[in-house]
């Protein structure tokens, strides 16, 4: 199996592009943000505990998302690989993911990082706020906090992955189809099509 991280700040297009990439390459798309929002929508005990953290734009504890991902990895069949979206978000999560994959004879093959400037991120998230119903899109101060949290806690993963030779930057500004084409170019070393 071939395993990719799709990486970038809030609003960089990870979710939008993941859906298209997963379909094209038969990858299992795992978004921890989507999994957590599903817990909230279901009214589970976990969802109730996590919703106030998420609505402030802070990260939920590492062990919560590691557990969510672990529960999916062994239940995935007939896929060419995994596409991790919004996970990992800390170096500790990255180390945990590597361990989970290594124990199953796999690794992170490539990290595709969407590069989008600050003003474009804010513009996209404010535009989305009306339809998404996401409390973390509704308040510009929370959007700024999500970006700050990304810079402080998540971006250090880039250096970690660069040292492992798996970092691939991708220009994340342009039309959705243009960016999809760039990501497919980045993936074609690993997958044929
Ligand atoms: P998560 O759901 O991962 O949200 P995020 O990282 O803030 O990212 P978004 O979904 O907002 O943006 P995206 O990059 O996916 O862009 P999208 O394609 O949606 O996390 C939410 C929260 O959950 C976190 O804050 C945290 O609390 C918690 N959490 C999740 N995972 C965690 C983890 N591993 N550890 C700890 N906590 C975790 O696009 C955004 C908008 O832009 C859309 O409206 C889209 O239509 C539009 N758009 C996309 N591409 C383009 C384009 N090319 N041009 C114009 N508009 C575009």
PDB file of C-alpha atoms and ligand atoms in Angstrom:
ATOM      1  CA  UNK A   1       0.000   0.000   0.000  1.00  0.00           C
ATOM      2  CA  UNK A   2       1.104   3.583  -0.661  1.00  0.00           C
ATOM      3  CA  UNK A   3       0.401   6.109   2.071  1.00  0.00           C
ATOM      4  CA  UNK A   4       0.179   9.882   1.729  1.00  0.00           C
ATOM      5  CA  UNK A   5      -0.242  12.816   4.080  1.00  0.00           C
ATOM      6  CA  UNK A   6      -2.146  15.759   2.643  1.00  0.00           C
ATOM      7  CA  UNK A   7      -0.942  18.665   4.658  1.00  0.00           C
ATOM      8  CA  UNK A   8      -1.412  22.406   4.978  1.00  0.00           C
ATOM      9  CA  UNK A   9      -3.016  25.108   7.095  1.00  0.00           C
ATOM     10  CA  UNK A  10      -6.776  25.411   7.720  1.00  0.00           C
ATOM     11  CA  UNK A  11      -8.477  26.359   4.454  1.00  0.00           C
ATOM     12  CA  UNK A  12      -5.608  25.195   2.247  1.00  0.00           C
ATOM     13  CA  UNK A  13      -7.891  22.725   0.449  1.00  0.00           C
ATOM     14  CA  UNK A  14      -6.921  19.428   2.099  1.00  0.00           C
ATOM     15  CA  UNK A  15     -10.488  18.135   2.342  1.00  0.00           C
ATOM     16  CA  UNK A  16     -11.517  19.318  -1.137  1.00  0.00           C
ATOM     17  CA  UNK A  17      -8.529  17.700  -2.813  1.00  0.00           C
ATOM     18  CA  UNK A  18      -8.594  14.531  -0.689  1.00  0.00           C
ATOM     19  CA  UNK A  19     -12.044  13.577  -1.951  1.00  0.00           C
ATOM     20  CA  UNK A  20     -10.860  13.829  -5.561  1.00  0.00           C
ATOM     21  CA  UNK A  21      -7.532  12.064  -4.960  1.00  0.00           C
ATOM     22  CA  UNK A  22      -9.117   9.225  -2.979  1.00  0.00           C
ATOM     23  CA  UNK A  23     -11.558   8.584  -5.819  1.00  0.00           C
ATOM     24  CA  UNK A  24      -8.963   8.725  -8.572  1.00  0.00           C
ATOM     25  CA  UNK A  25      -6.390   6.514  -6.847  1.00  0.00           C
ATOM     26  CA  UNK A  26      -8.675   4.241  -4.755  1.00  0.00           C
ATOM     27  CA  UNK A  27      -7.178   5.539  -1.506  1.00  0.00           C
ATOM     28  CA  UNK A  28      -8.838   5.336   1.904  1.00  0.00           C
ATOM     29  CA  UNK A  29      -9.409   8.988   2.913  1.00  0.00           C
ATOM     30  CA  UNK A  30      -9.076   9.441   6.681  1.00  0.00           C
ATOM     31  CA  UNK A  31      -9.882  12.930   7.997  1.00  0.00           C
ATOM     32  CA  UNK A  32      -9.657  13.288  11.770  1.00  0.00           C
ATOM     33  CA  UNK A  33     -11.652  16.545  11.538  1.00  0.00           C
ATOM     34  CA  UNK A  34     -14.511  14.685   9.794  1.00  0.00           C
ATOM     35  CA  UNK A  35     -14.316  11.835  12.324  1.00  0.00           C
ATOM     36  CA  UNK A  36     -14.494  14.256  15.249  1.00  0.00           C
ATOM     37  CA  UNK A  37     -17.409  16.189  13.690  1.00  0.00           C
ATOM     38  CA  UNK A  38     -19.215  12.846  13.187  1.00  0.00           C
ATOM     39  CA  UNK A  39     -18.771  12.134  16.915  1.00  0.00           C
ATOM     40  CA  UNK A  40     -20.237  15.560  17.738  1.00  0.00           C
ATOM     41  CA  UNK A  41     -23.165  15.048  15.328  1.00  0.00           C
ATOM     42  CA  UNK A  42     -23.867  11.643  16.891  1.00  0.00           C
ATOM     43  CA  UNK A  43     -23.916  13.214  20.364  1.00  0.00           C
ATOM     44  CA  UNK A  44     -21.364  10.697  21.664  1.00  0.00           C
ATOM     45  CA  UNK A  45     -19.534  11.211  24.959  1.00  0.00           C
ATOM     46  CA  UNK A  46     -16.311  11.780  23.013  1.00  0.00           C
ATOM     47  CA  UNK A  47     -17.986  14.329  20.730  1.00  0.00           C
ATOM     48  CA  UNK A  48     -19.372  16.239  23.717  1.00  0.00           C
ATOM     49  CA  UNK A  49     -15.899  16.390  25.289  1.00  0.00           C
ATOM     50  CA  UNK A  50     -14.168  17.519  22.078  1.00  0.00           C
ATOM     51  CA  UNK A  51     -16.651  20.079  20.768  1.00  0.00           C
ATOM     52  CA  UNK A  52     -15.588  22.999  22.977  1.00  0.00           C
ATOM     53  CA  UNK A  53     -11.902  22.430  22.137  1.00  0.00           C
ATOM     54  CA  UNK A  54     -12.697  22.386  18.405  1.00  0.00           C
ATOM     55  CA  UNK A  55     -14.929  25.443  18.533  1.00  0.00           C
ATOM     56  CA  UNK A  56     -11.978  27.425  19.957  1.00  0.00           C
ATOM     57  CA  UNK A  57      -9.672  26.201  17.187  1.00  0.00           C
ATOM     58  CA  UNK A  58      -7.405  24.306  19.582  1.00  0.00           C
ATOM     59  CA  UNK A  59      -6.127  20.775  18.973  1.00  0.00           C
ATOM     60  CA  UNK A  60      -7.827  17.854  20.689  1.00  0.00           C
ATOM     61  CA  UNK A  61      -5.459  15.571  22.694  1.00  0.00           C
ATOM     62  CA  UNK A  62      -3.073  13.428  20.640  1.00  0.00           C
ATOM     63  CA  UNK A  63      -4.315  10.165  22.158  1.00  0.00           C
ATOM     64  CA  UNK A  64      -7.900  10.849  21.004  1.00  0.00           C
ATOM     65  CA  UNK A  65      -7.014  11.177  17.314  1.00  0.00           C
ATOM     66  CA  UNK A  66      -4.406   8.398  17.415  1.00  0.00           C
ATOM     67  CA  UNK A  67      -7.117   6.070  18.742  1.00  0.00           C
ATOM     68  CA  UNK A  68      -9.589   7.187  16.031  1.00  0.00           C
ATOM     69  CA  UNK A  69      -7.034   6.508  13.283  1.00  0.00           C
ATOM     70  CA  UNK A  70      -5.887   3.178  14.751  1.00  0.00           C
ATOM     71  CA  UNK A  71      -9.474   1.950  14.747  1.00  0.00           C
ATOM     72  CA  UNK A  72      -9.726   2.604  10.979  1.00  0.00           C
ATOM     73  CA  UNK A  73      -6.396   1.242   9.787  1.00  0.00           C
ATOM     74  CA  UNK A  74      -7.124  -2.411  10.501  1.00  0.00           C
ATOM     75  CA  UNK A  75     -10.643  -2.217   9.112  1.00  0.00           C
ATOM     76  CA  UNK A  76      -9.607  -1.002   5.665  1.00  0.00           C
ATOM     77  CA  UNK A  77      -9.622  -3.499   2.813  1.00  0.00           C
ATOM     78  CA  UNK A  78      -9.172  -3.359  -0.971  1.00  0.00           C
ATOM     79  CA  UNK A  79      -7.551   0.068  -1.162  1.00  0.00           C
ATOM     80  CA  UNK A  80      -4.307   1.140  -2.822  1.00  0.00           C
ATOM     81  CA  UNK A  81      -3.309   2.985   0.348  1.00  0.00           C
ATOM     82  CA  UNK A  82      -4.282   5.662   2.857  1.00  0.00           C
ATOM     83  CA  UNK A  83      -4.651   9.407   2.444  1.00  0.00           C
ATOM     84  CA  UNK A  84      -4.358  11.076   5.847  1.00  0.00           C
ATOM     85  CA  UNK A  85      -6.058  14.505   5.930  1.00  0.00           C
ATOM     86  CA  UNK A  86      -5.575  16.773   8.960  1.00  0.00           C
ATOM     87  CA  UNK A  87      -3.609  14.029  10.708  1.00  0.00           C
ATOM     88  CA  UNK A  88      -0.913  14.061  11.988  1.00  0.00           C
ATOM     89  CA  UNK A  89      -0.986  17.552  13.507  1.00  0.00           C
ATOM     90  CA  UNK A  90       1.842  17.256  16.029  1.00  0.00           C
ATOM     91  CA  UNK A  91       5.221  15.566  15.880  1.00  0.00           C
ATOM     92  CA  UNK A  92       3.967  13.110  18.538  1.00  0.00           C
ATOM     93  CA  UNK A  93       1.055  12.138  16.233  1.00  0.00           C
ATOM     94  CA  UNK A  94       3.538  11.684  13.369  1.00  0.00           C
ATOM     95  CA  UNK A  95       5.708   9.332  15.411  1.00  0.00           C
ATOM     96  CA  UNK A  96       2.596   7.378  16.474  1.00  0.00           C
ATOM     97  CA  UNK A  97       1.419   7.075  12.856  1.00  0.00           C
ATOM     98  CA  UNK A  98       4.838   5.890  11.681  1.00  0.00           C
ATOM     99  CA  UNK A  99       4.808   3.248  14.427  1.00  0.00           C
ATOM    100  CA  UNK A 100       1.292   2.074  13.495  1.00  0.00           C
ATOM    101  CA  UNK A 101       2.257   1.800   9.826  1.00  0.00           C
ATOM    102  CA  UNK A 102       5.658   0.195  10.474  1.00  0.00           C
ATOM    103  CA  UNK A 103       4.075  -2.475  12.658  1.00  0.00           C
ATOM    104  CA  UNK A 104       1.930  -3.384   9.646  1.00  0.00           C
ATOM    105  CA  UNK A 105       4.810  -3.372   7.132  1.00  0.00           C
ATOM    106  CA  UNK A 106       3.956   0.090   5.760  1.00  0.00           C
ATOM    107  CA  UNK A 107       5.337   3.629   5.941  1.00  0.00           C
ATOM    108  CA  UNK A 108       4.460   7.231   5.089  1.00  0.00           C
ATOM    109  CA  UNK A 109       5.515   7.403   1.446  1.00  0.00           C
ATOM    110  CA  UNK A 110       4.971  11.099   0.780  1.00  0.00           C
ATOM    111  CA  UNK A 111       3.812  14.308   2.438  1.00  0.00           C
ATOM    112  CA  UNK A 112       2.094  16.697   0.005  1.00  0.00           C
ATOM    113  CA  UNK A 113       2.023  20.185   1.519  1.00  0.00           C
ATOM    114  CA  UNK A 114      -0.432  22.748   0.111  1.00  0.00           C
ATOM    115  CA  UNK A 115       1.152  26.163   0.191  1.00  0.00           C
ATOM    116  CA  UNK A 116      -1.460  28.963   0.499  1.00  0.00           C
ATOM    117  CA  UNK A 117      -0.910  32.501   1.784  1.00  0.00           C
ATOM    118  CA  UNK A 118      -2.574  33.762   4.955  1.00  0.00           C
ATOM    119  CA  UNK A 119      -5.066  36.169   3.322  1.00  0.00           C
ATOM    120  CA  UNK A 120      -6.324  33.526   0.902  1.00  0.00           C
ATOM    121  CA  UNK A 121      -6.865  31.058   3.799  1.00  0.00           C
ATOM    122  CA  UNK A 122      -8.909  33.588   5.762  1.00  0.00           C
ATOM    123  CA  UNK A 123     -10.915  34.563   2.666  1.00  0.00           C
ATOM    124  CA  UNK A 124     -11.833  30.923   1.914  1.00  0.00           C
ATOM    125  CA  UNK A 125     -12.862  30.116   5.490  1.00  0.00           C
ATOM    126  CA  UNK A 126     -14.961  33.265   5.913  1.00  0.00           C
ATOM    127  CA  UNK A 127     -16.671  32.495   2.596  1.00  0.00           C
ATOM    128  CA  UNK A 128     -17.423  28.957   3.776  1.00  0.00           C
ATOM    129  CA  UNK A 129     -18.768  29.981   7.200  1.00  0.00           C
ATOM    130  CA  UNK A 130     -22.366  30.453   6.009  1.00  0.00           C
ATOM    131  CA  UNK A 131     -22.768  27.001   4.491  1.00  0.00           C
ATOM    132  CA  UNK A 132     -20.467  24.918   6.705  1.00  0.00           C
ATOM    133  CA  UNK A 133     -22.237  25.544  10.008  1.00  0.00           C
ATOM    134  CA  UNK A 134     -18.813  24.981  11.591  1.00  0.00           C
ATOM    135  CA  UNK A 135     -18.414  27.069  14.759  1.00  0.00           C
ATOM    136  CA  UNK A 136     -14.665  27.281  14.047  1.00  0.00           C
ATOM    137  CA  UNK A 137     -15.406  29.074  10.733  1.00  0.00           C
ATOM    138  CA  UNK A 138     -17.925  31.524  12.212  1.00  0.00           C
ATOM    139  CA  UNK A 139     -15.555  33.741  14.209  1.00  0.00           C
ATOM    140  CA  UNK A 140     -12.573  35.471  12.515  1.00  0.00           C
ATOM    141  CA  UNK A 141     -10.644  35.313  15.816  1.00  0.00           C
ATOM    142  CA  UNK A 142     -11.027  31.524  15.883  1.00  0.00           C
ATOM    143  CA  UNK A 143      -9.874  31.302  12.244  1.00  0.00           C
ATOM    144  CA  UNK A 144      -6.736  33.274  13.214  1.00  0.00           C
ATOM    145  CA  UNK A 145      -6.200  30.985  16.209  1.00  0.00           C
ATOM    146  CA  UNK A 146      -6.460  27.874  13.996  1.00  0.00           C
ATOM    147  CA  UNK A 147      -3.777  29.318  11.714  1.00  0.00           C
ATOM    148  CA  UNK A 148      -1.567  30.228  14.712  1.00  0.00           C
ATOM    149  CA  UNK A 149      -1.977  26.735  16.184  1.00  0.00           C
ATOM    150  CA  UNK A 150      -1.002  25.282  12.798  1.00  0.00           C
ATOM    151  CA  UNK A 151       2.179  27.414  12.666  1.00  0.00           C
ATOM    152  CA  UNK A 152       3.166  26.581  16.262  1.00  0.00           C
ATOM    153  CA  UNK A 153       2.242  22.910  16.624  1.00  0.00           C
ATOM    154  CA  UNK A 154       1.708  21.418  13.169  1.00  0.00           C
ATOM    155  CA  UNK A 155       4.214  23.085  10.865  1.00  0.00           C
ATOM    156  CA  UNK A 156       7.218  21.550  12.727  1.00  0.00           C
ATOM    157  CA  UNK A 157       6.167  18.223  11.157  1.00  0.00           C
ATOM    158  CA  UNK A 158       7.401  19.627   7.829  1.00  0.00           C
ATOM    159  CA  UNK A 159      11.019  19.701   9.051  1.00  0.00           C
ATOM    160  CA  UNK A 160      10.621  16.227  10.518  1.00  0.00           C
ATOM    161  CA  UNK A 161       9.372  14.877   7.170  1.00  0.00           C
ATOM    162  CA  UNK A 162      11.892  16.875   5.133  1.00  0.00           C
ATOM    163  CA  UNK A 163      14.676  15.098   7.004  1.00  0.00           C
ATOM    164  CA  UNK A 164      13.095  11.801   5.997  1.00  0.00           C
ATOM    165  CA  UNK A 165      13.040  12.866   2.338  1.00  0.00           C
ATOM    166  CA  UNK A 166       9.259  12.615   1.946  1.00  0.00           C
ATOM    167  CA  UNK A 167       8.335  16.331   1.817  1.00  0.00           C
ATOM    168  CA  UNK A 168       6.715  17.572  -1.412  1.00  0.00           C
ATOM    169  CA  UNK A 169       5.520  21.211  -1.504  1.00  0.00           C
ATOM    170  CA  UNK A 170       2.619  21.997  -3.848  1.00  0.00           C
ATOM    171  CA  UNK A 171       1.323  25.422  -4.878  1.00  0.00           C
ATOM    172  CA  UNK A 172      -2.173  25.490  -3.329  1.00  0.00           C
ATOM    173  CA  UNK A 173      -3.407  28.660  -5.038  1.00  0.00           C
ATOM    174  CA  UNK A 174      -5.383  28.459  -8.287  1.00  0.00           C
ATOM    175  CA  UNK A 175      -8.476  26.618  -9.435  1.00  0.00           C
ATOM    176  CA  UNK A 176      -9.429  23.348  -7.727  1.00  0.00           C
ATOM    177  CA  UNK A 177      -8.638  21.453 -10.957  1.00  0.00           C
ATOM    178  CA  UNK A 178      -5.242  23.109 -11.388  1.00  0.00           C
ATOM    179  CA  UNK A 179      -4.238  22.193  -7.848  1.00  0.00           C
ATOM    180  CA  UNK A 180      -5.577  18.659  -8.323  1.00  0.00           C
ATOM    181  CA  UNK A 181      -3.319  18.327 -11.395  1.00  0.00           C
ATOM    182  CA  UNK A 182      -0.287  19.429  -9.350  1.00  0.00           C
ATOM    183  CA  UNK A 183      -1.086  16.911  -6.610  1.00  0.00           C
ATOM    184  CA  UNK A 184      -1.538  14.116  -9.167  1.00  0.00           C
ATOM    185  CA  UNK A 185       1.897  15.006 -10.603  1.00  0.00           C
ATOM    186  CA  UNK A 186       3.317  14.666  -7.080  1.00  0.00           C
ATOM    187  CA  UNK A 187       1.654  11.286  -6.607  1.00  0.00           C
ATOM    188  CA  UNK A 188       2.482   9.751  -9.947  1.00  0.00           C
ATOM    189  CA  UNK A 189       5.930   8.638  -8.816  1.00  0.00           C
ATOM    190  CA  UNK A 190       4.091   6.303  -6.446  1.00  0.00           C
ATOM    191  CA  UNK A 191       0.933   5.349  -8.349  1.00  0.00           C
ATOM    192  CA  UNK A 192       0.368   4.684 -12.020  1.00  0.00           C
ATOM    193  CA  UNK A 193      -2.623   6.262 -13.843  1.00  0.00           C
TER     194      UNK A 193
HETATM  195  P1  LIG B   1     -10.062  19.918  10.277  1.00  0.00           P
HETATM  196  O1  LIG B   1     -11.398  19.432   9.950  1.00  0.00           O
HETATM  197  O2  LIG B   1      -8.885  19.115   9.892  1.00  0.00           O
HETATM  198  O3  LIG B   1      -9.994  21.399   9.743  1.00  0.00           O
HETATM  199  P2  LIG B   1      -8.810  22.345   9.262  1.00  0.00           P
HETATM  200  O4  LIG B   1      -7.432  21.821   9.254  1.00  0.00           O
HETATM  201  O5  LIG B   1      -9.046  23.592  10.032  1.00  0.00           O
HETATM  202  O6  LIG B   1      -9.074  22.417   7.777  1.00  0.00           O
HETATM  203  P3  LIG B   1     -10.362  22.817   7.003  1.00  0.00           P
HETATM  204  O7  LIG B   1     -11.285  21.679   6.863  1.00  0.00           O
HETATM  205  O8  LIG B   1     -10.953  24.069   7.517  1.00  0.00           O
HETATM  206  O9  LIG B   1      -9.644  23.184   5.644  1.00  0.00           O
HETATM  207  P4  LIG B   1      -9.041  22.269   4.504  1.00  0.00           P
HETATM  208  O10 LIG B   1      -7.564  22.488   4.388  1.00  0.00           O
HETATM  209  O11 LIG B   1      -9.515  20.854   4.585  1.00  0.00           O
HETATM  210  O12 LIG B   1      -9.690  23.011   3.277  1.00  0.00           O
HETATM  211  P5  LIG B   1     -11.070  22.684   2.559  1.00  0.00           P
HETATM  212  O13 LIG B   1     -10.840  21.733   1.442  1.00  0.00           O
HETATM  213  O14 LIG B   1     -12.097  22.351   3.573  1.00  0.00           O
HETATM  214  O15 LIG B   1      -9.937  20.167  11.877  1.00  0.00           O
HETATM  215  C1  LIG B   1     -10.914  20.858  12.602  1.00  0.00           C
HETATM  216  C2  LIG B   1     -10.578  20.802  14.093  1.00  0.00           C
HETATM  217  O16 LIG B   1     -10.628  19.436  14.543  1.00  0.00           O
HETATM  218  C3  LIG B   1      -9.188  21.288  14.485  1.00  0.00           C
HETATM  219  O17 LIG B   1      -9.124  22.678  14.651  1.00  0.00           O
HETATM  220  C4  LIG B   1      -8.973  20.521  15.796  1.00  0.00           C
HETATM  221  O18 LIG B   1      -9.687  21.118  16.860  1.00  0.00           O
HETATM  222  C5  LIG B   1      -9.603  19.174  15.498  1.00  0.00           C
HETATM  223  N1  LIG B   1      -8.661  18.211  14.918  1.00  0.00           N
HETATM  224  C6  LIG B   1      -8.767  17.619  13.708  1.00  0.00           C
HETATM  225  N2  LIG B   1      -7.755  16.784  13.494  1.00  0.00           N
HETATM  226  C7  LIG B   1      -6.971  16.856  14.591  1.00  0.00           C
HETATM  227  C8  LIG B   1      -5.751  16.233  14.951  1.00  0.00           C
HETATM  228  N3  LIG B   1      -5.132  15.367  14.125  1.00  0.00           N
HETATM  229  N4  LIG B   1      -5.222  16.528  16.166  1.00  0.00           N
HETATM  230  C9  LIG B   1      -5.838  17.380  17.007  1.00  0.00           C
HETATM  231  N5  LIG B   1      -6.995  18.011  16.730  1.00  0.00           N
HETATM  232  C10 LIG B   1      -7.550  17.749  15.517  1.00  0.00           C
HETATM  233  O19 LIG B   1     -11.352  24.109   1.897  1.00  0.00           O
HETATM  234  C11 LIG B   1     -11.708  25.225   2.686  1.00  0.00           C
HETATM  235  C12 LIG B   1     -12.656  26.102   1.869  1.00  0.00           C
HETATM  236  O20 LIG B   1     -11.936  26.616   0.734  1.00  0.00           O
HETATM  237  C13 LIG B   1     -13.872  25.351   1.292  1.00  0.00           C
HETATM  238  O21 LIG B   1     -14.978  26.196   1.311  1.00  0.00           O
HETATM  239  C14 LIG B   1     -13.451  25.032  -0.147  1.00  0.00           C
HETATM  240  O22 LIG B   1     -14.554  24.931  -0.993  1.00  0.00           O
HETATM  241  C15 LIG B   1     -12.595  26.238  -0.470  1.00  0.00           C
HETATM  242  N6  LIG B   1     -11.539  25.935  -1.429  1.00  0.00           N
HETATM  243  C16 LIG B   1     -10.794  24.798  -1.525  1.00  0.00           C
HETATM  244  N7  LIG B   1      -9.895  24.881  -2.534  1.00  0.00           N
HETATM  245  C17 LIG B   1     -10.074  26.117  -3.076  1.00  0.00           C
HETATM  246  C18 LIG B   1      -9.431  26.803  -4.155  1.00  0.00           C
HETATM  247  N8  LIG B   1      -8.466  26.253  -4.858  1.00  0.00           N
HETATM  248  N9  LIG B   1      -9.834  28.058  -4.448  1.00  0.00           N
HETATM  249  C19 LIG B   1     -10.852  28.651  -3.706  1.00  0.00           C
HETATM  250  N10 LIG B   1     -11.506  28.043  -2.672  1.00  0.00           N
HETATM  251  C20 LIG B   1     -11.102  26.785  -2.373  1.00  0.00           C
END
